[in-house]
PDB file of C-alpha atoms in Angstrom:
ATOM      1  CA  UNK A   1       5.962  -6.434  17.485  1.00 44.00           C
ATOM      2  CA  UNK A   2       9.949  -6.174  18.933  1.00 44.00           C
ATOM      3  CA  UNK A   3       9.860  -2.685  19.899  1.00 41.00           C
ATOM      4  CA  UNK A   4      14.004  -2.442  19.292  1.00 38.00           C
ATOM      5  CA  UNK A   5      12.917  -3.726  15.416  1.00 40.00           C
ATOM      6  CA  UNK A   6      10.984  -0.829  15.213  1.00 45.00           C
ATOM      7  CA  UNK A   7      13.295   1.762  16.701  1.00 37.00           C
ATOM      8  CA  UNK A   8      15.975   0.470  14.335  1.00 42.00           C
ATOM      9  CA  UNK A   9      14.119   0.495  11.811  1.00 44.00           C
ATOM     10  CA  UNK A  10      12.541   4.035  12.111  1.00 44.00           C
ATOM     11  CA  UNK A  11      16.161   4.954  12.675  1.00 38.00           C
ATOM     12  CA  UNK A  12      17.420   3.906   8.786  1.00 42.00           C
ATOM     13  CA  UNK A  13      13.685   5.189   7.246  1.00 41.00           C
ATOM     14  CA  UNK A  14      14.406   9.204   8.920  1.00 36.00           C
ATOM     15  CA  UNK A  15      18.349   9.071   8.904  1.00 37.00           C
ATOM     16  CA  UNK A  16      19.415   7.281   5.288  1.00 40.00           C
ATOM     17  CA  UNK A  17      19.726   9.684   2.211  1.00 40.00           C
ATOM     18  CA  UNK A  18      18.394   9.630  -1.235  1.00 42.00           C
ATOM     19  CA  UNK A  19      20.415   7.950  -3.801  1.00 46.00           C
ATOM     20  CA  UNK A  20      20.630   7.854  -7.378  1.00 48.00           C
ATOM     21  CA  UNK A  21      20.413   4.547  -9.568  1.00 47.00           C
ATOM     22  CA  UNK A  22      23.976   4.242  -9.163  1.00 46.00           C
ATOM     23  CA  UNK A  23      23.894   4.530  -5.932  1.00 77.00           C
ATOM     24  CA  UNK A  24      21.773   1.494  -6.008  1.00 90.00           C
ATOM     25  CA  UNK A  25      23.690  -1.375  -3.049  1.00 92.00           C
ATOM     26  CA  UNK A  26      21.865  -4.844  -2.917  1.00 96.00           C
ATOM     27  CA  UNK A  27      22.874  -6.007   0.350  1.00 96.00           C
ATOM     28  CA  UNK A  28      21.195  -5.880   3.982  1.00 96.00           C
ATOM     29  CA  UNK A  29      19.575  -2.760   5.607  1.00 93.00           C
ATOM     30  CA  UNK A  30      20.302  -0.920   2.281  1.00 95.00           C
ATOM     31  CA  UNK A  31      17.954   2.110   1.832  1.00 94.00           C
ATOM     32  CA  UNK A  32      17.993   3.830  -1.531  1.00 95.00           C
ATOM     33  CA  UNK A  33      15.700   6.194  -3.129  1.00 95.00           C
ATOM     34  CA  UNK A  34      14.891   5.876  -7.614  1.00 97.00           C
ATOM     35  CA  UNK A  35      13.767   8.994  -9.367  1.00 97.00           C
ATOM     36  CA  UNK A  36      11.517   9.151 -12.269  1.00 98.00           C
ATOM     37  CA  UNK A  37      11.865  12.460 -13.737  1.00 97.00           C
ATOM     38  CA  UNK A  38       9.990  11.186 -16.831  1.00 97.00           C
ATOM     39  CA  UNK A  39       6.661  10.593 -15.564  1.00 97.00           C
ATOM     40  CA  UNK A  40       3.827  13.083 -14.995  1.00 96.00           C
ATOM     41  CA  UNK A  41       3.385  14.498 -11.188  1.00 97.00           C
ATOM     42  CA  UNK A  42       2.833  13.104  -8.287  1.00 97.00           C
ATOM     43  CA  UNK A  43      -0.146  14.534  -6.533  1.00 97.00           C
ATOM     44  CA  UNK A  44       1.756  15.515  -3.541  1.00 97.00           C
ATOM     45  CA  UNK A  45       3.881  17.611  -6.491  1.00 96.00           C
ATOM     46  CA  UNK A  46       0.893  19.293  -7.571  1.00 96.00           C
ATOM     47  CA  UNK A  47      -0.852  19.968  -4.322  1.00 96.00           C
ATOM     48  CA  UNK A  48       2.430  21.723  -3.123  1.00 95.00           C
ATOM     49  CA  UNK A  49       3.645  23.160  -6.463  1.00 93.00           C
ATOM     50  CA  UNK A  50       6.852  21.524  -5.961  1.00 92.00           C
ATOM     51  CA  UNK A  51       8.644  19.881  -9.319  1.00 92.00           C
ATOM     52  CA  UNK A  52      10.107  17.445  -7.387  1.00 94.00           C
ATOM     53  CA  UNK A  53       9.590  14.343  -9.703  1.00 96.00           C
ATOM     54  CA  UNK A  54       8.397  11.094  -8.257  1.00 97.00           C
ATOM     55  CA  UNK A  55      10.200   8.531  -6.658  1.00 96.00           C
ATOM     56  CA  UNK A  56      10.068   5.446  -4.869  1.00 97.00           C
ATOM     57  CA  UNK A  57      12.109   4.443  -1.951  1.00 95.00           C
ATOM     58  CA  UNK A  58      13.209   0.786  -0.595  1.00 95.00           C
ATOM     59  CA  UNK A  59      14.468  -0.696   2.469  1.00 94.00           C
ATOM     60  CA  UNK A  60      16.287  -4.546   2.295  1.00 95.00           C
ATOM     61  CA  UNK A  61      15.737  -6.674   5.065  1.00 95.00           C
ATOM     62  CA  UNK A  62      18.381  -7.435   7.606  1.00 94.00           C
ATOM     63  CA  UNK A  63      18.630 -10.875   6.122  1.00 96.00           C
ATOM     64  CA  UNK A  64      18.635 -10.178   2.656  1.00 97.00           C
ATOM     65  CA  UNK A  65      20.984 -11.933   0.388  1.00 97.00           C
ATOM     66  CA  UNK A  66      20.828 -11.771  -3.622  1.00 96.00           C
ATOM     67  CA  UNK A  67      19.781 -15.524  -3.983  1.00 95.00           C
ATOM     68  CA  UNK A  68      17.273 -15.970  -1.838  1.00 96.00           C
ATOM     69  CA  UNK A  69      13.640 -14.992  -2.564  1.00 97.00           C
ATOM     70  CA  UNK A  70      12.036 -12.254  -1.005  1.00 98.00           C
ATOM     71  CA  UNK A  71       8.269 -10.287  -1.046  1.00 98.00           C
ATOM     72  CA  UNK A  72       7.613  -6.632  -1.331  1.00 97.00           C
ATOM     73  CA  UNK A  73       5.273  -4.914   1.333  1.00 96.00           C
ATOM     74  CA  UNK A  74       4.422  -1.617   0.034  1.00 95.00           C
ATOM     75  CA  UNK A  75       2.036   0.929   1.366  1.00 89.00           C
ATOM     76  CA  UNK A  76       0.940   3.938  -0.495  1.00 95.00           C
ATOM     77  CA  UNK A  77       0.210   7.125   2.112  1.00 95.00           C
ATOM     78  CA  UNK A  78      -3.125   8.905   2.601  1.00 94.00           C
ATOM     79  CA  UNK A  79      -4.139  12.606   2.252  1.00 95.00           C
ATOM     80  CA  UNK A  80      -1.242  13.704  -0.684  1.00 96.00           C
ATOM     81  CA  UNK A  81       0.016  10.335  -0.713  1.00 96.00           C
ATOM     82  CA  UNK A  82       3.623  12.127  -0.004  1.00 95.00           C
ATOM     83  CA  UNK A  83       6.492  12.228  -2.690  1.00 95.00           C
ATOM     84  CA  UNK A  84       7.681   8.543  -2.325  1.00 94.00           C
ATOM     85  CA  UNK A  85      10.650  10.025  -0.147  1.00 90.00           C
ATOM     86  CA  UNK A  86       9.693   7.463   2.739  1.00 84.00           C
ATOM     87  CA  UNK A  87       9.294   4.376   3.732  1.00 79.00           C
ATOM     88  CA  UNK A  88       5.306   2.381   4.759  1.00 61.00           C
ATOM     89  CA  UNK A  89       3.433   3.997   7.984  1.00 55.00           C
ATOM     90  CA  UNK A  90       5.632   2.671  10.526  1.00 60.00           C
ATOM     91  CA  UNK A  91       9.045   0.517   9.703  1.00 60.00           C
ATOM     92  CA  UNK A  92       8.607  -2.129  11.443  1.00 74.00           C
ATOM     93  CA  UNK A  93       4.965  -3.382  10.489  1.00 88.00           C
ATOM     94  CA  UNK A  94       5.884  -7.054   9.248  1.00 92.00           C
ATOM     95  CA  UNK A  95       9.467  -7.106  10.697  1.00 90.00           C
ATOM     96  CA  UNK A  96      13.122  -6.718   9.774  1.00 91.00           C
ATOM     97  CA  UNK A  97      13.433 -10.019   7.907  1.00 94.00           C
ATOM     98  CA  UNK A  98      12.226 -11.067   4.375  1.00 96.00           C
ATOM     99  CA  UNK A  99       9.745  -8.409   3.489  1.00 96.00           C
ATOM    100  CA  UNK A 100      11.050  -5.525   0.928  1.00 96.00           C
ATOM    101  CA  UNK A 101       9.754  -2.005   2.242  1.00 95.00           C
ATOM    102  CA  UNK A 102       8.624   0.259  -0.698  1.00 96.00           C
ATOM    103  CA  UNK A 103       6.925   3.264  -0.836  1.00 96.00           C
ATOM    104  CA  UNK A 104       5.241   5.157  -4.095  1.00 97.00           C
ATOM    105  CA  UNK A 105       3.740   8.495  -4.312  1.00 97.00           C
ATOM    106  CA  UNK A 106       0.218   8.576  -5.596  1.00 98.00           C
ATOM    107  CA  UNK A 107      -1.040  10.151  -8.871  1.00 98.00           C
ATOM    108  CA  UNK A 108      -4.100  11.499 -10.392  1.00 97.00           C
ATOM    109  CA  UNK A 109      -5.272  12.820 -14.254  1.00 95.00           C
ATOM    110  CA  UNK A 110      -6.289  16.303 -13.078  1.00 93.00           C
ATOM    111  CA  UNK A 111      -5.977  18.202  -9.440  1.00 94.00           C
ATOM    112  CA  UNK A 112      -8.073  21.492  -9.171  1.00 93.00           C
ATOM    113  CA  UNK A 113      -6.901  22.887  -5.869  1.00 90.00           C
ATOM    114  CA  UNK A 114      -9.752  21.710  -3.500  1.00 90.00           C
ATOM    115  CA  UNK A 115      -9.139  19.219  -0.646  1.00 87.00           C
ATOM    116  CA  UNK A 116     -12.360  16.756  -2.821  1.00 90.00           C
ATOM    117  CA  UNK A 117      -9.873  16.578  -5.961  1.00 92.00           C
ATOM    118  CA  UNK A 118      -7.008  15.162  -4.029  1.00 95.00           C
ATOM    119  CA  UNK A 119      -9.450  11.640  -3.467  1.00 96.00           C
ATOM    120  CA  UNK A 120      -8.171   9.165  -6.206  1.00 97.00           C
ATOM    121  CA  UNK A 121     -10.881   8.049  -8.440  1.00 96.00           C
ATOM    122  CA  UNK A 122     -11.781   5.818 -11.661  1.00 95.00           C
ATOM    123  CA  UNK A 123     -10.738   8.837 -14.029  1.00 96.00           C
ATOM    124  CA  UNK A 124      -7.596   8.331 -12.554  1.00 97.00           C
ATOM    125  CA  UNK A 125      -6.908   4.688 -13.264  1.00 97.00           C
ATOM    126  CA  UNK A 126      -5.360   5.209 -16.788  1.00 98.00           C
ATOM    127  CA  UNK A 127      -2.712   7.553 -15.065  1.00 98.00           C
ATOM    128  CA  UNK A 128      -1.848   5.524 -11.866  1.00 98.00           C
ATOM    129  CA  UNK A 129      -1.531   2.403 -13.803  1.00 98.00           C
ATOM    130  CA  UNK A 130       0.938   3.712 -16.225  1.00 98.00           C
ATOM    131  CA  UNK A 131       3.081   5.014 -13.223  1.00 98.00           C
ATOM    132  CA  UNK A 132       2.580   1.962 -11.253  1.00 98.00           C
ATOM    133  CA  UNK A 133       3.955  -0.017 -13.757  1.00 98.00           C
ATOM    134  CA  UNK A 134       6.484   1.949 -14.755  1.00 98.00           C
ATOM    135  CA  UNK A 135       8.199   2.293 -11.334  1.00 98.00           C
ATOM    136  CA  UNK A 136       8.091  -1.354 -10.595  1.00 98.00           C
ATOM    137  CA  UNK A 137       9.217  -2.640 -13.648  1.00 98.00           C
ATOM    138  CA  UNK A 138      12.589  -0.650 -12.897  1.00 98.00           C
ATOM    139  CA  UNK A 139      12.114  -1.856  -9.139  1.00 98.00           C
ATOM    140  CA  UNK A 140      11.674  -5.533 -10.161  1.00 98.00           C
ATOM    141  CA  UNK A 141      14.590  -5.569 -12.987  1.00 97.00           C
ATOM    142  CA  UNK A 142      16.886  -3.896 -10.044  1.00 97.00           C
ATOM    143  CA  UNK A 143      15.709  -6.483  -7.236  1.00 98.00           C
ATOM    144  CA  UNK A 144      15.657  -9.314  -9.221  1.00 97.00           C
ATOM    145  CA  UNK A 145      14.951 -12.156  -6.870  1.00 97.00           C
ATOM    146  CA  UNK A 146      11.634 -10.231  -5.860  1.00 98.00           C
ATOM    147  CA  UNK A 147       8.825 -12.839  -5.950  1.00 97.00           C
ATOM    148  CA  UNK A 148       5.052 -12.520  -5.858  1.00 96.00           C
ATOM    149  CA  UNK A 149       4.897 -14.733  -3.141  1.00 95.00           C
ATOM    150  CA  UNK A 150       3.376 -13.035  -0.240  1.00 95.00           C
ATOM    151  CA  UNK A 151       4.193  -9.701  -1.377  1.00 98.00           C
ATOM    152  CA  UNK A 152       1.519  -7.399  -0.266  1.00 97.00           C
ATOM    153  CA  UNK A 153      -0.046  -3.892  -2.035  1.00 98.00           C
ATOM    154  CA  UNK A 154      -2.421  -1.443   0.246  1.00 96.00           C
ATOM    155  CA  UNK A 155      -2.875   1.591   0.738  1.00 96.00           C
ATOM    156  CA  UNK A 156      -4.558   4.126   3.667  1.00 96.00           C
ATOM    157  CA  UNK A 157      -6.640   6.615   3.130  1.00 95.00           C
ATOM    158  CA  UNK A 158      -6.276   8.412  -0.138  1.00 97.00           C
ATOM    159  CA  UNK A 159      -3.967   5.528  -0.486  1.00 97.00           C
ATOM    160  CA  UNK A 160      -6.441   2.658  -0.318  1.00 97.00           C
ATOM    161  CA  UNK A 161      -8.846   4.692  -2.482  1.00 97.00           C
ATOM    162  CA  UNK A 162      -6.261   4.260  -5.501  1.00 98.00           C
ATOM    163  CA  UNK A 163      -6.226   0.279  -5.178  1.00 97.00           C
ATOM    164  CA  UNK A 164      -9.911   0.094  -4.915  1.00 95.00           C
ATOM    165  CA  UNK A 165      -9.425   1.458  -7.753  1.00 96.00           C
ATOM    166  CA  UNK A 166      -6.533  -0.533  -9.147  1.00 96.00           C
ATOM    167  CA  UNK A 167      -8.202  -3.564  -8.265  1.00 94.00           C
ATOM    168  CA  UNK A 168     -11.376  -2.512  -9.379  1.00 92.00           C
ATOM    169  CA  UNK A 169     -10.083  -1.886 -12.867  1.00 93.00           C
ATOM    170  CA  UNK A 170      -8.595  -5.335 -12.812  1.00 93.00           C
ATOM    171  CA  UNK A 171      -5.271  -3.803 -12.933  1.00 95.00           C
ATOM    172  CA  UNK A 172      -3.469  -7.051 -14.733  1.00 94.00           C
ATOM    173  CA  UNK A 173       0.170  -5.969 -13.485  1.00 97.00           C
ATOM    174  CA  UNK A 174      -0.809  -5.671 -10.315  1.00 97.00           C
ATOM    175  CA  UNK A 175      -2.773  -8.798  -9.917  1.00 95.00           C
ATOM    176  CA  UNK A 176       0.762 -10.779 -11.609  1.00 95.00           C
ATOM    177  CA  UNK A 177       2.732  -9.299  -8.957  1.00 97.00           C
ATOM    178  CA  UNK A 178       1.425  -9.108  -5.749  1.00 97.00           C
ATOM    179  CA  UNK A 179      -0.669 -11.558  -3.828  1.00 95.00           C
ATOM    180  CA  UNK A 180      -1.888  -9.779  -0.829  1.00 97.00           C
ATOM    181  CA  UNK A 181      -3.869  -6.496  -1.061  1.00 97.00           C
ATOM    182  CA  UNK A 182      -5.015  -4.309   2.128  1.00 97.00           C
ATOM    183  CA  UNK A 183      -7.303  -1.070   2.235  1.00 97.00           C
ATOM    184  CA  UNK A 184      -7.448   1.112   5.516  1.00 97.00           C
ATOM    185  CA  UNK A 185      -9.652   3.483   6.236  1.00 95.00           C
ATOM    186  CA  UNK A 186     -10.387   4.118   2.324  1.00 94.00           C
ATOM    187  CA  UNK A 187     -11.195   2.139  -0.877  1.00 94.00           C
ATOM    188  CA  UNK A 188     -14.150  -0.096   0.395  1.00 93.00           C
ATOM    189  CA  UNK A 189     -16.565   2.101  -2.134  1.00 92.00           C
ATOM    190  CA  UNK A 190     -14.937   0.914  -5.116  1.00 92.00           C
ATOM    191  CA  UNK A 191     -13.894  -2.538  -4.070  1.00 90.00           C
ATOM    192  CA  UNK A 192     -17.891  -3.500  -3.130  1.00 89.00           C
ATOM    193  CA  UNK A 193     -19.149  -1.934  -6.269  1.00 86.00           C
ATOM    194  CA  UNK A 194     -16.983  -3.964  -8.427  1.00 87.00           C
ATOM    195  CA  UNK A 195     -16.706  -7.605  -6.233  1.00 84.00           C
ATOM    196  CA  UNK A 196     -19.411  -8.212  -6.808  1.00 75.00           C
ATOM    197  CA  UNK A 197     -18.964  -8.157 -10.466  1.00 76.00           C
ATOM    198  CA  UNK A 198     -18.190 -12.313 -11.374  1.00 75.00           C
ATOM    199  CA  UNK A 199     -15.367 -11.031 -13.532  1.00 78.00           C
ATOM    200  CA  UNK A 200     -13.614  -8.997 -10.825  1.00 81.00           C
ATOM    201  CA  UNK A 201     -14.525 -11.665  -8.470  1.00 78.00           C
ATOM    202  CA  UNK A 202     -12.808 -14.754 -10.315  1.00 82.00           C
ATOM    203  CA  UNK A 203      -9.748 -12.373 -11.163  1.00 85.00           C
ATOM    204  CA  UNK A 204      -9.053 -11.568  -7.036  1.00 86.00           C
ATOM    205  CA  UNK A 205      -9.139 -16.021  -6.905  1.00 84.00           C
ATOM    206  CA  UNK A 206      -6.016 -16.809  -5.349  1.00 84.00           C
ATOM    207  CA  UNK A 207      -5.264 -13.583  -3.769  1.00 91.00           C
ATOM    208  CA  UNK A 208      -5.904 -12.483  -0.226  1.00 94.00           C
ATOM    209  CA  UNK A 209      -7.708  -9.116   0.703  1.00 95.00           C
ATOM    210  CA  UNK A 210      -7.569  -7.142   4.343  1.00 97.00           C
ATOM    211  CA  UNK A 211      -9.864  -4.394   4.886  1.00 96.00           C
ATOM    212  CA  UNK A 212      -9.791  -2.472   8.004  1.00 96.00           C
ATOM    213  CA  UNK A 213     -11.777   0.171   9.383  1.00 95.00           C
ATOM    214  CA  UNK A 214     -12.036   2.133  12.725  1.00 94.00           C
ATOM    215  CA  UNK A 215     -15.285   2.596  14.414  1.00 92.00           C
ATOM    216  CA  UNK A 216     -14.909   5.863  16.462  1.00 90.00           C
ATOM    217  CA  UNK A 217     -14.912   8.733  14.410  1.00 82.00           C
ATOM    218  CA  UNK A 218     -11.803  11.382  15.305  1.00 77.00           C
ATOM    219  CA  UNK A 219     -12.945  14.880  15.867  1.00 79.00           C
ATOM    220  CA  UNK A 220     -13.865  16.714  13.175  1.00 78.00           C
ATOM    221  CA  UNK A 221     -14.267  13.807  11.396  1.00 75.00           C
ATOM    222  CA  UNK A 222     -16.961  13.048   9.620  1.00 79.00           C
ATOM    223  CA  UNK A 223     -19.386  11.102  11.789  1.00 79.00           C
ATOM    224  CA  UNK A 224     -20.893   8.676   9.082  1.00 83.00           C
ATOM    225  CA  UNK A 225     -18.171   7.539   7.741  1.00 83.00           C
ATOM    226  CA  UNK A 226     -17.490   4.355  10.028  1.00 85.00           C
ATOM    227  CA  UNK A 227     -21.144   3.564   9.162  1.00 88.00           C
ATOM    228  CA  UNK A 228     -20.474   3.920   5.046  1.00 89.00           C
ATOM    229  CA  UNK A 229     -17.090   1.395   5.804  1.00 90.00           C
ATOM    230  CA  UNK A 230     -19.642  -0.934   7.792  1.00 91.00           C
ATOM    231  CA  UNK A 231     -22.018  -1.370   5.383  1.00 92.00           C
ATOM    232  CA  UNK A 232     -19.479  -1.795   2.775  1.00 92.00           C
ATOM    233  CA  UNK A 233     -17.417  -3.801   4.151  1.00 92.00           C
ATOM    234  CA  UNK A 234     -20.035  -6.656   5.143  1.00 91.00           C
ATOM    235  CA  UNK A 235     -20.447  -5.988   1.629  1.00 90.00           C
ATOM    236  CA  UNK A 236     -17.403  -7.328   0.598  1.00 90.00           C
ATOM    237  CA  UNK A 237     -17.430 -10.302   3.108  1.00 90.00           C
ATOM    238  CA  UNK A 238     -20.896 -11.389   1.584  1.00 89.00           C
ATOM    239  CA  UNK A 239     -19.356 -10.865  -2.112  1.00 86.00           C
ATOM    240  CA  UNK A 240     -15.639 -12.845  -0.876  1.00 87.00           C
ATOM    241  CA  UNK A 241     -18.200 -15.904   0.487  1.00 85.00           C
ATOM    242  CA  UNK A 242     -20.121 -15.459  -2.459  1.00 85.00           C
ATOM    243  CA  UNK A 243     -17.139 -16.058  -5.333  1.00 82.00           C
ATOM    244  CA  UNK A 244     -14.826 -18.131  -2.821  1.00 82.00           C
ATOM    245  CA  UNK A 245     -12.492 -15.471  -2.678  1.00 84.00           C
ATOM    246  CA  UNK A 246      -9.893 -14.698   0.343  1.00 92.00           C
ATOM    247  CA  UNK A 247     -11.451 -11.675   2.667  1.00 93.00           C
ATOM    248  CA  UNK A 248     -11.185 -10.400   5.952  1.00 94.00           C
ATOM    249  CA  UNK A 249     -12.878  -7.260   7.783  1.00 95.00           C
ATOM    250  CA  UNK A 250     -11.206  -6.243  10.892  1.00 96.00           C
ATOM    251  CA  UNK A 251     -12.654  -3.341  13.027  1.00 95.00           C
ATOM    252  CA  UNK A 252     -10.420  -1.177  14.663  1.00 95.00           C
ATOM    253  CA  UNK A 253     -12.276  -1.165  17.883  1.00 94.00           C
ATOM    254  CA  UNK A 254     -12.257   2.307  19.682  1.00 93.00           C
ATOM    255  CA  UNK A 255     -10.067   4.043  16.974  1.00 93.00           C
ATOM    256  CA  UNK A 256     -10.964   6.474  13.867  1.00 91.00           C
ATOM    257  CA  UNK A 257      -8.877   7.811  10.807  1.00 90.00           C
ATOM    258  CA  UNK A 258      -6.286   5.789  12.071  1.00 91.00           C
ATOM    259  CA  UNK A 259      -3.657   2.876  12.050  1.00 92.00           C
ATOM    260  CA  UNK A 260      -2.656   2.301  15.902  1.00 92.00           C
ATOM    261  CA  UNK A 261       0.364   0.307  16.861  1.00 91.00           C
ATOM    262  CA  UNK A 262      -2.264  -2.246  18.357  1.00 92.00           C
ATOM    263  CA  UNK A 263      -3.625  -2.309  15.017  1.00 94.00           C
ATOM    264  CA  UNK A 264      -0.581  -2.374  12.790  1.00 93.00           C
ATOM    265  CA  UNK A 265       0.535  -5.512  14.829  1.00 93.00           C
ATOM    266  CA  UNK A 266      -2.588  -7.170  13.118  1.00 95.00           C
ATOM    267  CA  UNK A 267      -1.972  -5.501   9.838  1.00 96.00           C
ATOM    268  CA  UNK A 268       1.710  -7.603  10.404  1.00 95.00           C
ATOM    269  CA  UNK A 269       0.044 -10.762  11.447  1.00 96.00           C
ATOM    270  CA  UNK A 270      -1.640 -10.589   8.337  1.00 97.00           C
ATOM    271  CA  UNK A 271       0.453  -9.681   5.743  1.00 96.00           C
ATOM    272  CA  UNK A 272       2.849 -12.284   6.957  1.00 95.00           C
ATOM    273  CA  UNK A 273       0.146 -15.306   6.972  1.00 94.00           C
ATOM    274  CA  UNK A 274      -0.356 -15.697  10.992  1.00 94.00           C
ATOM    275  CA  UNK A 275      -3.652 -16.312  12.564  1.00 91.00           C
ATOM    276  CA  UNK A 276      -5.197 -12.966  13.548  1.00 90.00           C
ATOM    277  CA  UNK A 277      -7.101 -12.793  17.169  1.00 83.00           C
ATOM    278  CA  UNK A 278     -10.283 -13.528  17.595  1.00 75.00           C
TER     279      UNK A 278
END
């Protein structure tokens, strides 16, 4: 990946405001932020107390124009999953041309306080779904020349538990809009328990899946855990040759609870439709 892309782009993610709807400029580099004061919490809003409501926030590509047609790359952050104030893991990942950077918070149905509530899980799908949907209907009626087409939907952590769990569920929106789906470092639980399934199998047809998963734990870490994503994982390989379905496992070789910059290269490779190394 151009290293300058990445500087510039980091640049516009940490130095851009938040803007209102209209605010809104449909032109090249544009960041702008939308706020959705009429849907429930975030979970970063109820971890921290804060009554921020939730947003999501987009980046244009440098050669965006308003009749072309261009995919959305969105990444939903691990842990609290953040308030949708910022843009995917590092700017940069696929590029400064064609891809739309977007960012959502994450949700759940209840949060108790402890760090095990924060993990998204099926209870939560009703919830998510709603907000989901609601956030990029408004994104895809403002962008209108969005297409499906390559547009990709993961998530890390905390953030690729919720589509496990989108994709799980079948989520029909989701599946209309987006192609492409990657889970790091989260998610594999709920995607091998439900692949497996012939109807969640023949609904993923025609879509492509990336899992990735490092195989060094980080300290403090829990030390199983790259064993769990393993197992799984081949799982969902066996499952993907199984239902003729579009998979791929790649092991982050010498890495943990992690994306590295070696690693989001690949992630790029991927979403974009290049070969991946060997």
């Amino acid at each position: 990946m151009n290293e300058l892309i990445k500087v510039s782009l980091c640049v516009l993610a940490w130095t851009a405001c938040a803007c209102g709807a209209d605010a809104v400029k449909l032109e090249p580099t544009a960041r702008w932020q939308m706020s959705f004061p009429d849907l429930p919490k975030s979970l970063a809003a109820l971890v921290s107390q804060n009554q921020r409501p939730p947003q999501l926030t987009v980046w244009l590509p440098v050669n965006y124009t308003r009749t072309g047609k261009f995919p959305v790359f969105l990444i939903l952050d691990g842990d609290d999953g953040g308030f949708g104030d910022r843009l995917p893991l590092r700017p940069g990942t696929v590029g400064s041309n064609d891809f739309i950077y977007v960012n959502l918070p994450l949700f759940k149905r209840t949060y108790t306080g402890t760090n095990d509530s924060k993990i998204v899980i099926m209870e939560d799908y009703e919830t998510m779904s709603h907000a989901y949907r609601v956030m990029l209907q408004k994104l895809f009626k403002t962008i209108p020349n969005i297409t499906p087409e390559r547009s990709a939907f993961g998530g890390f952590s905390n953030g690729a538990h919720a589509l496990g769990v989108l994709l799980a569920r079948q989520d029909q929106f989701l599946l209309q809009h987006f192609q492409s789906f990657y889970l790091i470092e989260g998610g594999f639980g709920s995607l091998a328990a439900s692949v497996a399934a012939p109807g969640v199998a023949s609904s993923l047809k025609g879509s492509r899946i990336l899992l990735m998963y490092g195989d060094t734990p980080l300290p403090g870490h829990d030390p199983t855990l790259s064993q769990m994503y393993e197992h799984l994982g081949r799982a969902c390989v066996l499952s993907a040759k199984r239902h003729d379905f579009d998979l791929s496992l790649v092991v982050m070789r010498g890495f943990g609870h992690e994306l590295p910059p070696k690693y989001d290269d690949v992630l790029g490779m991927w979403v974009r439709g290049e070969e991946l190394p060997k």
